CSV table of C-alpha atoms and ligand atoms in Angstrom, one decimal:
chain,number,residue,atom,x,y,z
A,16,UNK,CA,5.9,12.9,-16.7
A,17,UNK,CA,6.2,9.1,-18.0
A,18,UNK,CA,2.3,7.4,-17.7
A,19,UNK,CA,2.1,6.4,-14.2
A,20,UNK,CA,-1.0,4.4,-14.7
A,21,UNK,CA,-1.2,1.0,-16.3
A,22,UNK,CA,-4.8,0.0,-17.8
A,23,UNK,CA,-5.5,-3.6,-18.0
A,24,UNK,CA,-8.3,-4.9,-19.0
A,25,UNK,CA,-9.3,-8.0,-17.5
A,26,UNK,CA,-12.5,-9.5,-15.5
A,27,UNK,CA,-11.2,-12.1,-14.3
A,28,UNK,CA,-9.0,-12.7,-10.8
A,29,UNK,CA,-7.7,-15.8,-12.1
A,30,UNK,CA,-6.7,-15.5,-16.0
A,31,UNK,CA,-3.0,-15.7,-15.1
A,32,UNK,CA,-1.1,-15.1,-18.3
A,33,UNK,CA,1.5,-12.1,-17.5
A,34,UNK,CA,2.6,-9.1,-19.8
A,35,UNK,CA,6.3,-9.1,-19.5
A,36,UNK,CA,5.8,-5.0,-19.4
A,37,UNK,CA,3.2,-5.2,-16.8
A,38,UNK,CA,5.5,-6.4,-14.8
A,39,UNK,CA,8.5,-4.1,-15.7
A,40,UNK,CA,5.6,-1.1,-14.9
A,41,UNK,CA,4.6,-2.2,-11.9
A,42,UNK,CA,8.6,-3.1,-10.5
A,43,UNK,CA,9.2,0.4,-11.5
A,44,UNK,CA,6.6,1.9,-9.2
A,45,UNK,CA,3.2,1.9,-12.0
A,46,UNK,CA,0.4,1.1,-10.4
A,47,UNK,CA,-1.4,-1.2,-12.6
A,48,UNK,CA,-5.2,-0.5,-13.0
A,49,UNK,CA,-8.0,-2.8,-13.9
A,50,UNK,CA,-11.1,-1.6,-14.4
A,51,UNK,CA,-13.3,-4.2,-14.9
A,52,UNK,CA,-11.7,-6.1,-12.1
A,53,UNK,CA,-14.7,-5.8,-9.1
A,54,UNK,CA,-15.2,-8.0,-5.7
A,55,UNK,CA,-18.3,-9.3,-5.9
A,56,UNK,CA,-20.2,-9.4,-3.0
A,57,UNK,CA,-23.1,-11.6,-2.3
A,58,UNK,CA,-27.2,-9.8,-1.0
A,59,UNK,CA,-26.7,-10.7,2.6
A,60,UNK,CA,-23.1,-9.3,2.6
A,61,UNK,CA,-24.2,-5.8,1.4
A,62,UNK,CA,-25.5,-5.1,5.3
A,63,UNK,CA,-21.3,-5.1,5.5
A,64,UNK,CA,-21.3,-1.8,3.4
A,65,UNK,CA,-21.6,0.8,6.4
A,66,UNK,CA,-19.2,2.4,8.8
A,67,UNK,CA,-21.2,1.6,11.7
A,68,UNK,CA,-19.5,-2.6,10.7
A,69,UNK,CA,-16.3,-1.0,12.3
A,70,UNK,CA,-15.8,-1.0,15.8
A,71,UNK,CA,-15.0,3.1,16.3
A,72,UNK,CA,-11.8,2.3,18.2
A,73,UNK,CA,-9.9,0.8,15.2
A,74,UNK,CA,-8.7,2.6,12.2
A,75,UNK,CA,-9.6,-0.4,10.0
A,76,UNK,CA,-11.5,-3.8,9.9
A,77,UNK,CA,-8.4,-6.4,9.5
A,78,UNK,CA,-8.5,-10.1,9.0
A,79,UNK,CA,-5.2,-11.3,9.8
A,80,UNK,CA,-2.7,-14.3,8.7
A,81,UNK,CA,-4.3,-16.6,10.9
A,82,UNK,CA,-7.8,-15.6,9.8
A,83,UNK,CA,-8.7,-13.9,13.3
A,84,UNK,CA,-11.1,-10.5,12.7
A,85,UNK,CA,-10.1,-7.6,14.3
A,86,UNK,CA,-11.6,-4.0,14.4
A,87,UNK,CA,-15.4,-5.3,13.7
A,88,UNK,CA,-18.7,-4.8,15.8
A,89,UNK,CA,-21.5,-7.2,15.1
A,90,UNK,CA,-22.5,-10.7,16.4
A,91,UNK,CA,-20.3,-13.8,16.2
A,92,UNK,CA,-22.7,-14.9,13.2
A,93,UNK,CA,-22.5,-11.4,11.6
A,94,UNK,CA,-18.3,-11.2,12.2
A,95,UNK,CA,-18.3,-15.2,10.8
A,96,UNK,CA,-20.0,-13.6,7.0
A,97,UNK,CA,-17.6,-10.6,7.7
A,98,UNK,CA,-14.3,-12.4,8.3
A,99,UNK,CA,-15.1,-15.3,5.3
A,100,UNK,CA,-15.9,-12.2,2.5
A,101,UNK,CA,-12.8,-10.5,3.5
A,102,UNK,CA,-11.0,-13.9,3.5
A,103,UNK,CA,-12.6,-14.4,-0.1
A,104,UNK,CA,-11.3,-11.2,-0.6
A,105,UNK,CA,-7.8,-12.5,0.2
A,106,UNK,CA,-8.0,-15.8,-1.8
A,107,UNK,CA,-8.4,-13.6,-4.8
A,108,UNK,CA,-6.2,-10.8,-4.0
A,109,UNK,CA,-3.3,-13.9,-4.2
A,110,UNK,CA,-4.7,-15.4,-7.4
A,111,UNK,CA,-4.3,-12.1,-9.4
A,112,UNK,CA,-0.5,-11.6,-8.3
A,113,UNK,CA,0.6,-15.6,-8.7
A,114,UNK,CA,-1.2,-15.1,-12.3
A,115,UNK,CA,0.7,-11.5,-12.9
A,116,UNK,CA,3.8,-12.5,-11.0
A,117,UNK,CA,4.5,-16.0,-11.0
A,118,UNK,CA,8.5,-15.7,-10.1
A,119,UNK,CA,7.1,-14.4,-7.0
A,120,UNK,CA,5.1,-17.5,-6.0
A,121,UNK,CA,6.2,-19.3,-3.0
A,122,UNK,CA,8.2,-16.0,-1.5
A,123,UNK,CA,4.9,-13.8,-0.8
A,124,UNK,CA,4.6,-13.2,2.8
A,125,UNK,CA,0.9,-12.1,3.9
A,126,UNK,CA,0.0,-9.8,6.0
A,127,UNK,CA,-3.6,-9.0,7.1
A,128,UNK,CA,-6.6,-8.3,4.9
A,129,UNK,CA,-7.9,-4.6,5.2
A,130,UNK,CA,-11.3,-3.6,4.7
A,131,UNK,CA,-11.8,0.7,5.1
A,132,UNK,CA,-15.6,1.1,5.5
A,133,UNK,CA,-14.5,4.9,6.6
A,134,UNK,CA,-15.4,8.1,4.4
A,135,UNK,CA,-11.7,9.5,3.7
A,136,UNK,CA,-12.4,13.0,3.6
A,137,UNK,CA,-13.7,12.7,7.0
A,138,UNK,CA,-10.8,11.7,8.7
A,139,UNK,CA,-8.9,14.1,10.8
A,140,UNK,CA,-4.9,12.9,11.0
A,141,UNK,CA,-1.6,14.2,12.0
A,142,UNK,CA,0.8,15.6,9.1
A,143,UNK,CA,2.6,12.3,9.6
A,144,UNK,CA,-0.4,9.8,9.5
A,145,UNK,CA,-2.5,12.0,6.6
A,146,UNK,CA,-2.9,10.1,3.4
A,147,UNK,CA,-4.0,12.6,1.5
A,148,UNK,CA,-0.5,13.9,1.5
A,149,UNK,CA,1.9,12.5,-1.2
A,150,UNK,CA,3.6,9.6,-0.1
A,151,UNK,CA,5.3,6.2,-0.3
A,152,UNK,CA,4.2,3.4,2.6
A,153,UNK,CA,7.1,3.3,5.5
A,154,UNK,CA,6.0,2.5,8.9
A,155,UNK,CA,7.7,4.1,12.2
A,156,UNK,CA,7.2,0.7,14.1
A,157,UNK,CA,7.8,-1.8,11.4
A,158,UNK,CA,11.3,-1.7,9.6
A,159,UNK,CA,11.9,-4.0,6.7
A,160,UNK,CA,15.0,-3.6,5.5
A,161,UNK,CA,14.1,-3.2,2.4
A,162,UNK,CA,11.5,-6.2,1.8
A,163,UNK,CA,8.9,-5.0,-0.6
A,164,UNK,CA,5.5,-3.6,0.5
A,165,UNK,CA,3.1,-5.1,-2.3
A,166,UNK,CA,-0.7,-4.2,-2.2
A,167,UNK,CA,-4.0,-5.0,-3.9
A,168,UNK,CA,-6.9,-2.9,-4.0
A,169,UNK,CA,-10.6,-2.9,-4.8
A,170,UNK,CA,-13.0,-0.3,-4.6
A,171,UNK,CA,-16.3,-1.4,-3.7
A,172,UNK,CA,-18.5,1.1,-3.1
A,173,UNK,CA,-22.2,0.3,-3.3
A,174,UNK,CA,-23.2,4.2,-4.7
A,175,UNK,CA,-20.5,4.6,-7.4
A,176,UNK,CA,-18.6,6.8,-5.7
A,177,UNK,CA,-14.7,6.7,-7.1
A,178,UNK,CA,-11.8,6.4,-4.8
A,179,UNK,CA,-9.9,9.1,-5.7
A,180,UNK,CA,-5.7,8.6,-5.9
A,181,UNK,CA,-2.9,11.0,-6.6
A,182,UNK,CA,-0.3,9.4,-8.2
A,183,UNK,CA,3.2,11.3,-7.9
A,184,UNK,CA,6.5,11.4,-9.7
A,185,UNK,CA,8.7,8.1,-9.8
A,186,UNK,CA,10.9,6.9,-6.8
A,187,UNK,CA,14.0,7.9,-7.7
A,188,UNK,CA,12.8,11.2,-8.3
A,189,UNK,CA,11.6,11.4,-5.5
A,190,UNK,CA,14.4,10.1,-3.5
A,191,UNK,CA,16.6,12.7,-5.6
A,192,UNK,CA,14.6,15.5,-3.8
A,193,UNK,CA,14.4,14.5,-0.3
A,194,UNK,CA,17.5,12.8,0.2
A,195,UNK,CA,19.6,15.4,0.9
A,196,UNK,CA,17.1,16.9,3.3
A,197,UNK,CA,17.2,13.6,5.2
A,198,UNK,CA,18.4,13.6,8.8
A,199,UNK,CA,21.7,11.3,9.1
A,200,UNK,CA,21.2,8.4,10.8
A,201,UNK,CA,22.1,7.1,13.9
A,202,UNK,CA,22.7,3.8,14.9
A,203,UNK,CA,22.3,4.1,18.6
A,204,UNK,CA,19.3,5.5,18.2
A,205,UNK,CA,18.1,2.6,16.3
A,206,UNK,CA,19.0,0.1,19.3
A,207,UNK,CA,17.2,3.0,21.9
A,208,UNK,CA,14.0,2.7,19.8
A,209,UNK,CA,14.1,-1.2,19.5
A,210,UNK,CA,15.0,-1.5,23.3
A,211,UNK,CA,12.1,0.7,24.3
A,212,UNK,CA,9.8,-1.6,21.9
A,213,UNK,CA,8.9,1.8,19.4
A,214,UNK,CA,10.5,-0.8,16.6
A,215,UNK,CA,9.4,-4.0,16.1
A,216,UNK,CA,13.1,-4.9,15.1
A,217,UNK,CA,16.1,-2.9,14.5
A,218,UNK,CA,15.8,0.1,12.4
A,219,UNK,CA,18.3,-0.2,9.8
A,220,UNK,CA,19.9,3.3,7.4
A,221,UNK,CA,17.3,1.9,4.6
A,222,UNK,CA,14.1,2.3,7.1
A,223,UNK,CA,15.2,5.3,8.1
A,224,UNK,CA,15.7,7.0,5.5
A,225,UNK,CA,12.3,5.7,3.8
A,226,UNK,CA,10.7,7.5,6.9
A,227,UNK,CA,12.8,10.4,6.7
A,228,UNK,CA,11.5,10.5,2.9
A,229,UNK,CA,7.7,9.8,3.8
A,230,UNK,CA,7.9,12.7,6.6
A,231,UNK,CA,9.6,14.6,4.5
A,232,UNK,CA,7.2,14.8,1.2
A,233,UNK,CA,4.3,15.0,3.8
A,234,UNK,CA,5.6,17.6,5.4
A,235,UNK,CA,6.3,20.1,2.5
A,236,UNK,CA,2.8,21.7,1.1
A,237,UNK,CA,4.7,23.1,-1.7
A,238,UNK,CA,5.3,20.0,-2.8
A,239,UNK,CA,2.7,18.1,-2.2
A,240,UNK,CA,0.8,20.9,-4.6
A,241,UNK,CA,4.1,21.7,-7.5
A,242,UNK,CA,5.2,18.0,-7.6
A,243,UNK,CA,4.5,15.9,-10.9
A,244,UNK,CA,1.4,14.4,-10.3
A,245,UNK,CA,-2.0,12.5,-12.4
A,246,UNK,CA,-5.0,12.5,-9.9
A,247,UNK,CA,-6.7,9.3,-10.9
A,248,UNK,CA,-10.3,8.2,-10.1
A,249,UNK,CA,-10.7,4.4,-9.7
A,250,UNK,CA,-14.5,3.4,-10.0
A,251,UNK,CA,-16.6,1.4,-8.2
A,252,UNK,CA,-15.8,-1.9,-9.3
A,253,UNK,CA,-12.3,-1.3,-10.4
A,254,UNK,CA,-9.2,-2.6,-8.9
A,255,UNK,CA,-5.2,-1.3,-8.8
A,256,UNK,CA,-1.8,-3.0,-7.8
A,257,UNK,CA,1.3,-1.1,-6.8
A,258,UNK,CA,4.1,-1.3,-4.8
A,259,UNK,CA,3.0,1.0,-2.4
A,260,UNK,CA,6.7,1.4,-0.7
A,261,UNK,CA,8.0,3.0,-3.9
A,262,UNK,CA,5.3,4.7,-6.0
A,263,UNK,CA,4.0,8.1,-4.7
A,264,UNK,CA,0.7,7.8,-3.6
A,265,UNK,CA,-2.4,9.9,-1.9
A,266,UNK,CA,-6.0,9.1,-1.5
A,267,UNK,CA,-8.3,12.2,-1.7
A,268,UNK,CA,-11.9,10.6,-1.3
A,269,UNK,CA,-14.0,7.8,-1.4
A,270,UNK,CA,-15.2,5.0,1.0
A,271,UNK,CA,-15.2,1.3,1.1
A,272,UNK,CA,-12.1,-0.3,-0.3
A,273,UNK,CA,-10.6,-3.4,0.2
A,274,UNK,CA,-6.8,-4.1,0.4
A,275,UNK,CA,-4.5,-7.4,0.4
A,276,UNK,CA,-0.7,-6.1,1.3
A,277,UNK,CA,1.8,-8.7,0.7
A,278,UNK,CA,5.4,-8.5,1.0
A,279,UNK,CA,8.3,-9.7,-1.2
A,280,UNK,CA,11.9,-9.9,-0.5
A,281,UNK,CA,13.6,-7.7,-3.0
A,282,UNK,CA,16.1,-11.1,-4.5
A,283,UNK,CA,12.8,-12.4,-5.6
A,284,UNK,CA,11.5,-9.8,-7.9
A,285,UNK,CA,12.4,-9.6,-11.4
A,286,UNK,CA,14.4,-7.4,-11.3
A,287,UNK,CA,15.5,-6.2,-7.9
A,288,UNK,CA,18.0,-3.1,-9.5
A,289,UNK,CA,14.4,-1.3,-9.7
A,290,UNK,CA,13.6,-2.0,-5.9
A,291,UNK,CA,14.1,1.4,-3.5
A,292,UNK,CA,16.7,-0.6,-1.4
A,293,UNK,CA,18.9,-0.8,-4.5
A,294,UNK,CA,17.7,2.9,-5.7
A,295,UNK,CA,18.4,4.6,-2.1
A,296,UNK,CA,21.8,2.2,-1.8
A,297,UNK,CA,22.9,3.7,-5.3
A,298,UNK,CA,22.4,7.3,-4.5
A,299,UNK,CA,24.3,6.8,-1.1
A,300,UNK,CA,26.5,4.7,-2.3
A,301,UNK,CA,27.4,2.8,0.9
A,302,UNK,CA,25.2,-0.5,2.2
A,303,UNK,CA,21.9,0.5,3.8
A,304,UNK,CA,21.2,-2.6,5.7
B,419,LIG,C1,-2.6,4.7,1.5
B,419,LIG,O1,-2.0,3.6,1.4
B,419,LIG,O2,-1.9,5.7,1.6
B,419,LIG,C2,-4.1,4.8,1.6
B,419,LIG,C3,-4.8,4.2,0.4
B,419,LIG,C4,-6.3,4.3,0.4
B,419,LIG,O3,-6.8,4.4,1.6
B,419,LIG,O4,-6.9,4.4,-0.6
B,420,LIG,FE1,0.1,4.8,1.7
């Protein structure tokens, strides 16, 4: 398999100054890896680095668009220092992709800040929502018709510990294997789901068949363990981009992590034949949304 894994080395979240073929990597679903790239945090902000910071009823401490902290325990004064070093987190998350990406300036749309305080082998999930299966991003609830799911990450964890990816076989690969599998689908099931509020819009063929594909690699042990794939370690003090809708992805261990999720609509990247809403339209060959 083609290196999935782009290494860039850089220190800075602001140096701008694009590689043409970092871009063409990352639009065709490489995650691009900087090692030297950390989230510095400041003394008083290390009390942040423990689980007990999450309130245990949320998945995941969020900071969202409109800067309001969700999913945090603690004192106003405590979720204030929280909420501004997630939001720094966020300012600098955006600086790295309008440096990488600039054609995508002005077109990102933001969704909320993550930070994941949790141990990952330590979570106990259903099939559909285990991560440590092989997948790409598609959300039941959320259909996008095809805008792009792009994310930032940082590992920051205080004891060295690695976040620990699988990286899987490209998109249309993918989408090659599991298509065929895919349950047709059905348009007035889409309008029962939206009128009963399971979707947040109207799922279109496209979201359907990106969950049919994310079920449907989760769902197969054989090959989540026969598939192509790298397992790659990112360090303490390393940070990776990807589009997380199209390249295959898992996350085997590890603890603390930051992640920025923006989305892009597909006209605006550079090259939007690449995108999985053009891929999954060719191999159908009929309009998806
Ligand atoms: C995922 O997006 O599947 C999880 C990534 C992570 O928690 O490292
Ligand atoms: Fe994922």
């Amino acid at each position: 398999m083609e290196q999935q894994i782009i290494e860039i080395d850089r220190a800075d979240w602001r140096s701008g100054n694009a590689d043409p073929a970092w871009i063409a990597a990352l639009e065709a679903g490489k995650v691009l890896y900087f090692p030297r790239l950390a989230f510095g945090l400041s003394a008083s902000e290390r009390r942040f680095l423990a689980p007990a910071v999450r309130d245990p009823k949320s998945r995941n401490i969020s900071l969202d668009a409109e800067g309001r902290l969700k999913g945090a325990l603690g004192d106003a004064v405590a979720q204030a220092a929280l909420a501004a070093m997630i939001g720094r987190f966020r300012t600098q998350a955006k600086a790295l992709i309008d440096g990488l990406l600039p054609q995508y300036s002005g077109a990102l749309r933001l969704a909320p800040t993550s930070y994941r305080p949790m141990k990952v082998e330590s979570r106990q999930q259903s099939v559909r929502a285990d991560d440590r299966r092989l997948h790409v991003d598609a959300f039941p609830s959320r259909p996008n018709r095809g805008e792009r799911i792009l994310r930032v990450f940082t590992n920051l964890n205080p004891d060295g510990e690695a976040r620990v990816w699988r990286v899987g076989e490209p998109f249309e690969t993918v989408a090659g294997r599991f298509l065929p599998k895919a349950a047709p689908y059905s348009a007035w099931k889409a309008r029962a789901l939206h009128a009963l509020h399971v979707t947040k819009s109207l799922r279109s063929e496209y979201d359907h068949l990106m969950l049919q594909i994310h079920d449907g690699m989760k769902s197969d042990p054989d090959y989540q363990s026969n598939a192509a794939q790298v397992t790659m370690p990112f360090p303490a003090g390393s940070s990776w981009v990807c589009f997380s809708d199209q390249t295959s992805h898992a996350v085997m261990s590890g603890q603390y992590m930051m992640e920025q999720t923006l989305h892009l609509p597909v006209e605006r990247q550079y090259d939007a034949a690449s995108s999985p809403l053009a891929i999954l339209t060719r191999l159908c060959g009929r309009p998806l949304i």
